[in-house]
C-alpha positions as MATLAB code, in Angstrom:
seq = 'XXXXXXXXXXXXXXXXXXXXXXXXXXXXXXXXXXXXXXXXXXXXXXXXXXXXXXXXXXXXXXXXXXXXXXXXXXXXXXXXXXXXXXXXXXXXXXXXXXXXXXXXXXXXXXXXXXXXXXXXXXXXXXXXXXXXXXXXXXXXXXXXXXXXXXXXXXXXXXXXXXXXXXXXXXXXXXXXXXXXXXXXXXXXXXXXXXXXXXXXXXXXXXXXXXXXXXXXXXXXXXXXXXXXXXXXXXXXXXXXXXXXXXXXXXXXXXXXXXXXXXXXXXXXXXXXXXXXXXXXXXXXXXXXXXXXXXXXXXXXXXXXXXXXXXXXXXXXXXXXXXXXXXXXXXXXXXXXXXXXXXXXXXXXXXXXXXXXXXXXXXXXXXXXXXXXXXXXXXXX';
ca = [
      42.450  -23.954  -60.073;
      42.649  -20.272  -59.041;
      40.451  -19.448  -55.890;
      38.603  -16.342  -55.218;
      37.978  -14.567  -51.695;
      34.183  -14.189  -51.299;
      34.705  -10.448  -50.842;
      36.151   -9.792  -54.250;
      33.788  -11.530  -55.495;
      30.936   -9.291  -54.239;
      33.242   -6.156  -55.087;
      33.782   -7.061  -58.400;
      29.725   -7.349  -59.179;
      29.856   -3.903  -58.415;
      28.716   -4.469  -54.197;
      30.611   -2.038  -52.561;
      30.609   -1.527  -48.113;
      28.659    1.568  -48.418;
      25.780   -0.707  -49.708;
      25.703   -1.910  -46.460;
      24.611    1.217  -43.981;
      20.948    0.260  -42.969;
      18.224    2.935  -43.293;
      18.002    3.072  -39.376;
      21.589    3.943  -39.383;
      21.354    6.500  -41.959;
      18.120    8.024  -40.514;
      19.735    7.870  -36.939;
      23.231    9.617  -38.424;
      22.439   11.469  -41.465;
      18.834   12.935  -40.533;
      19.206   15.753  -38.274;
      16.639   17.000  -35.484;
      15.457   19.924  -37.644;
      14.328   17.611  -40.224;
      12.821   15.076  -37.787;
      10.756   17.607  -36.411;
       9.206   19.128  -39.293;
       8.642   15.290  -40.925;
       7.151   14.233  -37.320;
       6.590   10.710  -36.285;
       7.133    7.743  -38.487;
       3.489    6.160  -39.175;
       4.518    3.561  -41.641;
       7.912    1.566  -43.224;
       6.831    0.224  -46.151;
       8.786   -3.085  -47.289;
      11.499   -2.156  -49.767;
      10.608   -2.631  -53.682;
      13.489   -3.528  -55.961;
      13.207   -0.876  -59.366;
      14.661   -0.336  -62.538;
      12.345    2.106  -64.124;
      14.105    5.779  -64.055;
      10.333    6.764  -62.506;
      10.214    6.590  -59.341;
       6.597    6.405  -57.153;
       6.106    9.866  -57.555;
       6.857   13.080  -58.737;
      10.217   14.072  -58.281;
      11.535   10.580  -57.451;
      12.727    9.833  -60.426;
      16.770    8.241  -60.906;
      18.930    8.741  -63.539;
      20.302    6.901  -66.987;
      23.464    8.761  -67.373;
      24.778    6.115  -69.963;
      21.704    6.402  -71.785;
      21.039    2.338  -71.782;
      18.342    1.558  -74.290;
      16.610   -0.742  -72.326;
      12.882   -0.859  -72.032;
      10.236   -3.314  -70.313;
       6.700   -4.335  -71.866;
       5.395   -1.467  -70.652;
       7.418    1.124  -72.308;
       8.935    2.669  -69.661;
      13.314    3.892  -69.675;
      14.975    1.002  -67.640;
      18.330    1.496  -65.937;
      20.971   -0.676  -66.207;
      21.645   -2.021  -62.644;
      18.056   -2.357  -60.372;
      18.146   -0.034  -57.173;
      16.542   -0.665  -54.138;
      13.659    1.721  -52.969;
      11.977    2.265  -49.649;
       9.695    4.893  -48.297;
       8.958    5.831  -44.536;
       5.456    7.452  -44.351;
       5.720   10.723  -41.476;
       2.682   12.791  -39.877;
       3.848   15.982  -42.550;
       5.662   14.210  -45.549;
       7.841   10.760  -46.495;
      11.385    9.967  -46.076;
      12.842    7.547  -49.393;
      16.029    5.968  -49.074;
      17.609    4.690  -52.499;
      20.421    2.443  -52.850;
      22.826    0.100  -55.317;
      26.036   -1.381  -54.807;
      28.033    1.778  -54.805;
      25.751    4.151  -53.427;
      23.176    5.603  -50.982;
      21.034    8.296  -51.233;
      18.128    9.644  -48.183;
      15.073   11.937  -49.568;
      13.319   13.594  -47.052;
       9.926   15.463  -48.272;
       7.466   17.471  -46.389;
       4.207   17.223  -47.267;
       1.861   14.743  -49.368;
       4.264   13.105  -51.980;
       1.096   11.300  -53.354;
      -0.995   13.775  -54.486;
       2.085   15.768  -55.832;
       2.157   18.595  -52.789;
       5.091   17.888  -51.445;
       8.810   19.701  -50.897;
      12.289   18.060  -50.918;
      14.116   19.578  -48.267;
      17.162   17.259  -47.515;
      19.145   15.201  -49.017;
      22.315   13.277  -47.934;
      24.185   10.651  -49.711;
      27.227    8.552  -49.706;
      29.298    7.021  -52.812;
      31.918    4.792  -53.447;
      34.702    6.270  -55.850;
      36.396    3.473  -57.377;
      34.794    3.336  -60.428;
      35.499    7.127  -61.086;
      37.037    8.040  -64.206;
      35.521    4.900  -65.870;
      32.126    5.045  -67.820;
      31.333    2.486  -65.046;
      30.906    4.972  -62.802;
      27.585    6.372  -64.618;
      25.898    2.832  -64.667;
      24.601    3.763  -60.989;
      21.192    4.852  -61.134;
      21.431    7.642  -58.366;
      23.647   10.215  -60.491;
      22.609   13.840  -60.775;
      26.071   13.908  -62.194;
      28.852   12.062  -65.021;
      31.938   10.869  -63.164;
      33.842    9.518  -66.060;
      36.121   12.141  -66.790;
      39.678   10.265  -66.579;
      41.178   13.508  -65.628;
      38.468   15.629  -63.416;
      37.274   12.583  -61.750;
      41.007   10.664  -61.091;
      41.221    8.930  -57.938;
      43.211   10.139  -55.590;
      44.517    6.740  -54.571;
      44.582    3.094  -56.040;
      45.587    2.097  -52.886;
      43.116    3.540  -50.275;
      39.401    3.449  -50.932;
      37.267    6.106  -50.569;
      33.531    7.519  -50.683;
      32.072   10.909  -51.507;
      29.485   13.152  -49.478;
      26.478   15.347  -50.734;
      24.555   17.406  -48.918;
      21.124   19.662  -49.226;
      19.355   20.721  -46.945;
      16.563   23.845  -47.020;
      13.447   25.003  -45.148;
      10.245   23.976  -46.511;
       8.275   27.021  -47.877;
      10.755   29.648  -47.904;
      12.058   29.292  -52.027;
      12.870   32.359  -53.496;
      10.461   31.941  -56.314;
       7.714   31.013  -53.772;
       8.134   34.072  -51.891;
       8.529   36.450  -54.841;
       7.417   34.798  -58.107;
      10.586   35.263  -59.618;
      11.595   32.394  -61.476;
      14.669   34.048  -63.083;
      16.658   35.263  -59.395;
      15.680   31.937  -58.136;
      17.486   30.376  -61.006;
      20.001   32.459  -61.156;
      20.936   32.429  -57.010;
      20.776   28.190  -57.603;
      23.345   28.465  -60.255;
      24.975   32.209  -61.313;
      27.196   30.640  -63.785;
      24.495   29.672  -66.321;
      24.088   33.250  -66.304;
      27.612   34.525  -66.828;
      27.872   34.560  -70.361;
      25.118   37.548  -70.616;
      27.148   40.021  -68.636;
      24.881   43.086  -68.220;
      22.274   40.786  -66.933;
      24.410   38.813  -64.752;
      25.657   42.328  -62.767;
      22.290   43.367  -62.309;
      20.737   39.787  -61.100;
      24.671   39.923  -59.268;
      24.053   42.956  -57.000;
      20.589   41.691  -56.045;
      21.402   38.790  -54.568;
      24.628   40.561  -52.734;
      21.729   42.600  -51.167;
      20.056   38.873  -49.720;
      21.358   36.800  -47.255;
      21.388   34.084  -49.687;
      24.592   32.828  -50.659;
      25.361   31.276  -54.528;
      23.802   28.007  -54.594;
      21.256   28.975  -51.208;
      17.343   28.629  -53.701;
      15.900   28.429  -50.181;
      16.833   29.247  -46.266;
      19.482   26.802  -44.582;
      18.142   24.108  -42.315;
      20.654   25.512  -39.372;
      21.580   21.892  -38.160;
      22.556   20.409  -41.203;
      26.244   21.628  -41.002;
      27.476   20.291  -38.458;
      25.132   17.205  -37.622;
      25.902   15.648  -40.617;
      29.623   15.895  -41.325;
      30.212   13.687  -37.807;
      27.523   11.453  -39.506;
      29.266   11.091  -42.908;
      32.640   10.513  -41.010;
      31.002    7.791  -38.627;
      29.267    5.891  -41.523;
      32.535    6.193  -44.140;
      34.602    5.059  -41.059;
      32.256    2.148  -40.109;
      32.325    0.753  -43.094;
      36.214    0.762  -43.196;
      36.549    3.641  -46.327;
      40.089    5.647  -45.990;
      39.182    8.853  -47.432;
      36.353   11.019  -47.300;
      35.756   12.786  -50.465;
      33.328   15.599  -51.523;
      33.600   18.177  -54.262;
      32.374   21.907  -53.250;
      29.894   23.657  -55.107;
      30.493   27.330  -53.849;
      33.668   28.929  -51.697;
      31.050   29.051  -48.721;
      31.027   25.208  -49.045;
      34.628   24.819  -49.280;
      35.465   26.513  -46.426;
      33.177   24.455  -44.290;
      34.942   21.324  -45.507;
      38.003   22.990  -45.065;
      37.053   23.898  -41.388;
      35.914   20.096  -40.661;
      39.401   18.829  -41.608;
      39.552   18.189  -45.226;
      42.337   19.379  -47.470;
      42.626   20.185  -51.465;
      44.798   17.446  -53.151;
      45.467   19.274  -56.659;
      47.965   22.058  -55.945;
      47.183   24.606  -58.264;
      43.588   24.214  -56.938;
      45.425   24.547  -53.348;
      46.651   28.102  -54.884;
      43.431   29.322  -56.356;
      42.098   28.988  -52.921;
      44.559   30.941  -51.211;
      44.341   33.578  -54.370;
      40.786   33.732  -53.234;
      41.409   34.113  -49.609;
      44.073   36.950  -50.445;
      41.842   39.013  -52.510;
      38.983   38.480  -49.856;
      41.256   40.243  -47.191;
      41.829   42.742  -49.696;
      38.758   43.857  -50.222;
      38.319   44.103  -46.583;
      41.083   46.056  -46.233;
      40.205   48.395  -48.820;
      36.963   49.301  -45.992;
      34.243   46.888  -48.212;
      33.215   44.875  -45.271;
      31.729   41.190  -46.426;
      29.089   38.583  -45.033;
      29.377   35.063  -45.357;
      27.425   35.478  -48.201;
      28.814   37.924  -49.980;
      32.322   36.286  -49.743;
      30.904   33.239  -51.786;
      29.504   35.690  -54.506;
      32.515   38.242  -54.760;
      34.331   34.596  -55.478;
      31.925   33.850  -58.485;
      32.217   37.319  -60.398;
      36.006   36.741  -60.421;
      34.603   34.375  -63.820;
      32.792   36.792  -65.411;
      34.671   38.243  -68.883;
      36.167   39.957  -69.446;
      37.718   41.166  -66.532;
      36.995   45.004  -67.019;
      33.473   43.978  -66.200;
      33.632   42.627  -63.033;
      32.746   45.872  -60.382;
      35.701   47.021  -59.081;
      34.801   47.029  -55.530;
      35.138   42.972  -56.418;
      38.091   42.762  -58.496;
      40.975   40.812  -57.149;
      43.671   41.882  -59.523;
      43.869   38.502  -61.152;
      43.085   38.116  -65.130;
      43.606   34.320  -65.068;
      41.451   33.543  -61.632;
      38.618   31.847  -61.560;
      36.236   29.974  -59.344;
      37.436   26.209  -60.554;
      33.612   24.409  -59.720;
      31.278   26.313  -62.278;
      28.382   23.151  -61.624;
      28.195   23.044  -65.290;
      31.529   21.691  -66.697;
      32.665   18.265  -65.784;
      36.245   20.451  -63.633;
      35.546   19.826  -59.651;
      36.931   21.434  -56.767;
      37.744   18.120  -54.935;
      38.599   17.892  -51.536;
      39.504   14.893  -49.387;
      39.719   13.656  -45.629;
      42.041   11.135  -43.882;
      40.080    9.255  -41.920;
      41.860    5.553  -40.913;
      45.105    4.988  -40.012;
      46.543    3.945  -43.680;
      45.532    7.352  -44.983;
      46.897    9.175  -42.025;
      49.923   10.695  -43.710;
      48.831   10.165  -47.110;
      49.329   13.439  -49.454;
      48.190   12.881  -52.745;
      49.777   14.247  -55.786;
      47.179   14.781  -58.616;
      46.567   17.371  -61.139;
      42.923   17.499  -62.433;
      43.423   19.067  -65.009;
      45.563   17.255  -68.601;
      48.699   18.946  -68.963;
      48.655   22.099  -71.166;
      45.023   23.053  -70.019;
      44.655   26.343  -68.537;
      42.044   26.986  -65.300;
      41.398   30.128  -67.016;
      39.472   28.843  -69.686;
      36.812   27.536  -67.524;
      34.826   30.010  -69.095;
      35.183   28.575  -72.964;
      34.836   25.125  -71.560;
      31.258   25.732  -70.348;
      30.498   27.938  -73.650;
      31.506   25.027  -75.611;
      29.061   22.544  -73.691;
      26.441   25.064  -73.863;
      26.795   24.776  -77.382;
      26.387   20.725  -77.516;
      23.698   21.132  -75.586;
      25.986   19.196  -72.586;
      25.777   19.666  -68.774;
      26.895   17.917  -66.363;
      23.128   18.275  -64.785;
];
């Protein structure tokens, strides 16, 4: 008679150790003072409600059905495939929901009245576990903004060693670039330039704008200033708690890989490992040619290096390279990955993967998100 540990038994139903951080731990870790003090003092902790609608209590709390199960209760409502449990801390100024399955955990923190639909997200932290990635398992969990079934952009970077990915926002309440301007179009474009990139007249002129902000690519709204460095100890003390080798994330902007990059974590696909340096190079460059650059504007001289053809792309900007690229576009299933030992096991562990399948060329990052355009596919 074959015997099973109790343990595999759980990870095989799809319970993974992340599913185990308590929402006192994550609020205690993941929630930094900032955020604390604009939610103010916890008035209520309402029991947690098991759900498997995609709506969620309110506006805006709504999961995801990445799979697109056909599954539908008596009332008509889009179910999800595996439940997800759902609990909301009522504050003086807003609500704090904390969302969970077996593989994943996700804190929303809102200020003001989520009820009556007048109410701003302005943090978010998660943390997932990876070993379904590269399998259309991996978009069964209900807490997606993303697919993570790509067998080559999603690879694991270990069989051996588990590991669990970060994601992080974090913004001021109130201080949205469309709310202070009434420009829906710069708004959009500063949250994601590369839906823009295609339409290149337009994307120079929305381009020099926001060089002229002190909003960086991806930066809708104004930093929460404790978010960068409260919650990367957090992430590393929960991962490490519950026993994960490898902390993961996947970097939206160069602004975003740089501050993983400063916190310890390294790039495990070479040729993404070059493109970084390429873009480091040509950053000193234009430096050195007496074009002095913020923080800011180092992230968004990085994401006109895409724009084509190359002749466009301002010369003050140009880093001499036809074939680079910024690899994450936040549109395409291709992610910058980036990885962090954290026990023992993984201390000398160097990965060898290669995200992309042989023969495919970084360059064409560009015709890879026309082409999804086209099918009307996104990876949001």
């Amino acid at each position: 008679m074959a015997t099973f540990q109790q343990s595999e038994i759980v990870e095989l139903l799809g319970i993974t150790p992340i599913a185990h951080v308590t929402d006192d731990e994550i609020w205690q870790h993941l929630v930094t003072p900032t955020v604390k003090g604009l939610l103010g003092e916890v008035k209520v902790k309402e029991p947690a409600r098991l759900l498997d609608t995609r709506d969620g209590l309110f506006k805006g709390d709504s999961v995801s059905n990445l799979n697109h199960h056909d599954i539908k209760g008596p009332d008509g409502k889009e179910r999800v495939r595996y439940p997800y449990l759902h609990t909301i801390w009522r504050t003086v100024n807003g609500a704090v929901v904390f969302k969970r399955d077996g593989v994943k955990f996700e804190v929303f923190c809102w200020f003001g009245d989520v009820d009556r639909e007048r109410a701003e997200l302005m943090f978010k932290a998660a943390l997932r576990d990876r070993r379904y990635d590269g399998t259309v398992r991996a978009n069964d969990c209900a807490l997606l903004e993303y697919t993570y079934d790509n067998p080559h952009y999603h690879q694991r970077l270990s069989t051996e060693l588990s590991s669990v990915e970060l994601s992080i926002y974090g913004f001021m309440p109130g201080s949205r670039i469309v709310d202070a301007t009434g420009d829906a179009e710069f708004d959009s474009f500063v949250a994601n330039p590369f839906r823009f990139i295609d339409d290149t007249d337009h994307f120079l002129s929305l381009f020099q704008r926001a060089l002229a902000s002190k909003r960086s690519p991806g930066q809708f709204s104004a930093a929460i200033p404790d978010v960068s460095h409260f919650t990367m100890r957090g992430f590393e003390f929960l991962a490490r708690k519950c026993g994960y080798d490898l902390l993961e994330m996947a970097a939206s902007h160069y602004h975003v890989a740089k501050w993983a990059m400063n916190g310890g974590f390294a790039l495990p696909d070479a040729s993404q490992a070059l493109v970084m340096s390429q873009l480091a190079a040509g950053l000193d460059a234009i430096r050195a040619k007496g074009t002095p650059l913020t923080r800011t504007q180092q992230s968004w001289a990085c994401v006109v290096q895409s724009l084509r053809p190359v002749d466009k792309i301002p010369s003050t900007f140009y880093m001499g390279n036809p074939d680079l690229v910024w690899p994450q576009d936040n549109i395409s299933d291709y992610c910058l990955w980036l990885y962090k030992p954290l026990s023992a096991k993984a201390k000398d562990f160097h990965p060898a993967v290669k995200f992309l399948p042989e023969g495919e060329d970084p360059a064409k990052a560009p015709e890879r998100r026309r082409a999804l355009r086209a099918s009307g596919k996104r990876r949001k």
